Amino acid sequence: MAKNKDARPPVFAISVVGLSGTEKDKGNCGVGKSCLCNRYVRPDADNYYSEHTSVLSTIDFGGRVVNNDHFLFWGDVSHRGDDGLDCKIYLIEQTEFIDDQTFLPHRSTNLQPYTKRAAATKLQSAEKLMYICTDQLGLEQDFDQKQMPDGKLNIDAFMLCIDVSKGCNRKFDDQIKFVNSLYSHIVKSKKPIVVAATKCDECVDQHLRDLQNFVASKKNLMLIETSARFNINVEVCFNTLIQQLDKTRGKPKTVPYLEAYKVQ
Ligand code: GTP
Ligand code: MG
């Protein structure tokens, strides 16, 4: 059948989720959602930031980038698969912003706990701007300004991040408990889910084994071992999810972290 040359490439929205919250929940540092998003949308070294704070003043929380939401719009990626099929991906990160005065979550219109809120498939936020980096907050006019399209997005798939490094003041078992609850909410959406093992450059072998068992206990769940720091398997991880959204695409070749690191 002749291909319609005027056909527009498909557009998908992916929501990146994983343990988030106050220091009590996540320890001294996050699980790597922001860094994974950053590497995927802006992979080059000049545009990759390794620190993205979630502790914000009331003014920054209310600015047009955060827009009083607990999610970030990371912009879009034009994706060309190995088979030449194009598509456009909008990227969202579900996080929890903490008040720099009270160290409690900022108050937003959505009062649901993270595990439930992050499973949302319909997101709205009028005139919300694309997030780039922490320094952008309060200086929006000095950075590229892109709006979330029509102030709304329907989520098509989820990237579930699980940190397999030592973590800071956080037990791996507690992360898995949180993720189990989060998973039970996102699976109800019936949207494709891929698990990204994050920070594999500092992997604790036992954590990775426990995570492999967690993934094996779920139906049709795939695990990709990533490192945003060294840009290993980040694109592959998203391509795996895109293939599940559009089965006409070929399956990307997936290899464990160490193997991918060696061929880099
Ligand atoms: P919240 O949104 O606050 O819940 O955190 P997050 O999940 O977005 O985590 P974030 O990406 O901000 O990363 C938290 C910390 O982990 C930062 O200090 C990052 O530099 C570090 N980190 C992220 N990805 C990697 C990685 O691939 N390897 C290593 N070694 N560290 C990483
Ligand atoms: Mg984050």
Coordinates of N, CA, C and O in Angstrom, one line a residue, residues 136-197:
Q136 N 16.5 28.4 35.6 CA 15.5 29.1 34.8 C 14.4 29.7 35.7 O 13.8 30.7 35.3
L137 N 14.2 29.1 36.8 CA 13.0 29.5 37.7 C 13.2 30.9 38.2 O 14.2 31.2 38.8
G138 N 12.3 31.8 37.8 CA 12.4 33.2 38.2 C 13.1 34.0 37.1 O 13.0 35.3 37.1
L139 N 13.7 33.3 36.1 CA 14.4 34.1 35.0 C 13.9 33.5 33.7 O 14.7 33.4 32.7
E140 N 12.6 33.2 33.7 CA 12.0 32.5 32.5 C 12.3 33.2 31.2 O 12.5 32.6 30.2
Q141 N 12.3 34.5 31.2 CA 12.5 35.3 30.0 C 13.9 35.1 29.4 O 14.1 35.4 28.2
D142 N 14.8 34.7 30.2 CA 16.2 34.5 29.7 C 16.4 33.2 29.0 O 17.5 32.9 28.5
F143 N 15.4 32.3 29.0 CA 15.5 31.0 28.5 C 14.5 30.8 27.4 O 13.5 31.5 27.3
D144 N 14.7 29.7 26.6 CA 13.8 29.3 25.5 C 12.4 29.1 26.1 O 12.3 28.4 27.1
Q145 N 11.4 29.7 25.6 CA 10.0 29.6 26.2 C 9.1 28.8 25.2 O 8.8 29.2 24.2
K146 N 8.8 27.6 25.7 CA 7.9 26.7 24.9 C 6.7 26.3 25.8 O 6.9 26.0 27.0
Q147 N 5.5 26.4 25.3 CA 4.3 26.1 26.2 C 3.9 24.6 26.0 O 4.0 24.1 24.9
M148 N 3.3 24.1 27.1 CA 2.7 22.8 27.0 C 1.5 23.0 26.0 O 0.7 23.9 26.2
P149 N 1.4 22.1 25.0 CA 0.4 22.3 23.9 C -1.0 22.4 24.5 O -1.4 21.5 25.2
D150 N -1.7 23.5 24.1 CA -3.1 23.7 24.5 C -3.3 23.6 26.0 O -4.5 23.5 26.5
G151 N -2.3 23.7 26.8 CA -2.4 23.6 28.3 C -2.9 22.3 28.8 O -3.3 22.2 29.9
K152 N -2.8 21.3 27.9 CA -3.3 19.9 28.4 C -2.5 18.8 27.6 O -2.1 19.0 26.5
L153 N -2.4 17.7 28.2 CA -1.8 16.5 27.6 C -2.5 15.3 28.1 O -2.9 15.1 29.3
N154 N -2.7 14.3 27.2 CA -3.2 13.0 27.6 C -2.0 12.1 27.6 O -1.3 11.9 26.6
I155 N -1.8 11.4 28.7 CA -0.6 10.5 28.8 C -0.9 9.2 28.1 O -2.0 8.5 28.3
D156 N 0.1 8.7 27.3 CA -0.1 7.5 26.6 C 0.7 6.3 27.2 O 0.5 5.1 26.9
A157 N 1.7 6.6 28.0 CA 2.6 5.6 28.5 C 3.4 6.1 29.7 O 3.5 7.3 29.9
F158 N 3.9 5.1 30.5 CA 4.6 5.5 31.8 C 6.0 4.9 31.8 O 6.2 3.8 31.4
M159 N 7.0 5.7 32.2 CA 8.3 5.3 32.4 C 8.5 5.3 34.0 O 8.5 6.3 34.6
L160 N 8.7 4.1 34.5 CA 8.8 3.9 36.0 C 10.2 3.8 36.4 O 10.9 2.8 36.0
C161 N 10.7 4.8 37.1 CA 12.1 4.9 37.5 C 12.4 4.2 38.8 O 11.7 4.6 39.8
I162 N 13.4 3.4 38.9 CA 13.7 2.8 40.2 C 15.3 2.8 40.3 O 16.0 2.3 39.5
D163 N 15.7 3.5 41.4 CA 17.1 3.8 41.7 C 17.8 2.5 42.3 O 17.4 2.0 43.3
V164 N 18.8 2.0 41.6 CA 19.4 0.7 42.1 C 20.8 1.1 42.7 O 21.6 0.2 43.0
S165 N 21.1 2.4 42.9 CA 22.3 2.7 43.6 C 22.1 2.6 45.1 O 21.0 2.3 45.6
K166 N 23.1 3.0 45.8 CA 23.1 2.8 47.3 C 22.0 3.7 47.9 O 21.4 3.4 48.9
G167 N 21.7 4.8 47.2 CA 20.7 5.8 47.7 C 21.3 6.5 48.9 O 22.3 6.2 49.4
C168 N 20.6 7.6 49.3 CA 21.1 8.4 50.5 C 20.0 8.3 51.5 O 18.9 8.9 51.3
N169 N 20.3 7.7 52.6 CA 19.4 7.6 53.8 C 18.0 7.0 53.3 O 17.0 7.6 53.7
R170 N 18.1 6.1 52.4 CA 16.8 5.5 52.0 C 17.0 4.0 51.8 O 18.0 3.6 51.2
K171 N 16.1 3.2 52.3 CA 16.2 1.8 52.1 C 15.6 1.3 50.8 O 14.5 1.8 50.4
F172 N 16.3 0.4 50.1 CA 15.8 0.0 48.8 C 14.4 -0.7 49.0 O 13.5 -0.5 48.2
D173 N 14.2 -1.4 50.1 CA 12.9 -2.1 50.3 C 11.8 -1.1 50.4 O 10.7 -1.3 50.0
D174 N 12.1 0.1 51.0 CA 11.0 1.1 51.1 C 10.7 1.7 49.8 O 9.5 2.0 49.5
Q175 N 11.7 1.8 48.9 CA 11.5 2.3 47.6 C 10.6 1.3 46.8 O 9.6 1.7 46.1
I176 N 10.9 0.0 47.0 CA 10.1 -1.0 46.3 C 8.6 -1.0 46.8 O 7.7 -1.1 46.0
K177 N 8.5 -0.8 48.1 CA 7.1 -0.7 48.6 C 6.3 0.5 48.0 O 5.2 0.3 47.6
F178 N 7.0 1.6 47.9 CA 6.4 2.8 47.3 C 6.0 2.5 45.9 O 4.9 2.8 45.4
V179 N 7.0 1.9 45.2 CA 6.8 1.7 43.7 C 5.7 0.6 43.5 O 4.9 0.7 42.5
N180 N 5.6 -0.3 44.4 CA 4.5 -1.3 44.3 C 3.2 -0.6 44.3 O 2.3 -0.9 43.5
S181 N 3.0 0.3 45.2 CA 1.8 1.0 45.4 C 1.5 1.9 44.1 O 0.4 1.9 43.5
L182 N 2.6 2.6 43.7 CA 2.5 3.4 42.5 C 2.1 2.6 41.3 O 1.3 2.9 40.5
Y183 N 2.8 1.4 41.1 CA 2.5 0.5 40.0 C 1.1 0.1 40.0 O 0.4 0.0 38.9
S184 N 0.5 -0.2 41.2 CA -0.9 -0.7 41.2 C -1.8 0.4 40.7 O -2.9 0.1 40.2
H185 N -1.4 1.7 40.8 CA -2.3 2.7 40.3 C -2.1 2.9 38.7 O -3.0 3.0 38.0
I186 N -0.8 2.9 38.3 CA -0.6 3.2 36.9 C -1.0 2.0 36.0 O -1.4 2.2 34.9
V187 N -1.0 0.8 36.5 CA -1.3 -0.4 35.7 C -2.8 -0.3 35.4 O -3.3 -0.8 34.4
K188 N -3.6 0.3 36.3 CA -5.1 0.5 36.0 C -5.4 1.3 34.8 O -6.4 1.1 34.2
S189 N -4.4 2.1 34.4 CA -4.6 3.0 33.2 C -4.6 2.1 31.9 O -5.0 2.6 30.9
K190 N -4.1 0.9 32.0 CA -3.9 0.0 30.9 C -3.0 0.6 29.8 O -3.0 0.2 28.6
K191 N -2.1 1.5 30.2 CA -1.1 2.1 29.2 C 0.2 1.3 29.4 O 0.5 0.8 30.4
P192 N 1.0 1.3 28.3 CA 2.3 0.6 28.4 C 3.2 1.2 29.5 O 3.1 2.4 29.7
I193 N 3.9 0.3 30.1 CA 4.8 0.8 31.2 C 6.2 0.1 30.9 O 6.2 -1.1 30.6
V194 N 7.3 0.8 31.1 CA 8.6 0.3 31.0 C 9.3 0.7 32.3 O 9.1 1.8 32.8
V195 N 10.1 -0.2 32.9 CA 10.9 0.2 34.1 C 12.3 0.6 33.7 O 13.0 -0.2 33.0
A196 N 12.7 1.7 34.2 CA 14.1 2.2 34.0 C 14.8 2.0 35.3 O 14.5 2.6 36.3
A197 N 15.8 1.1 35.4 CA 16.7 1.0 36.5 C 17.6 2.2 36.4 O 18.3 2.4 35.4

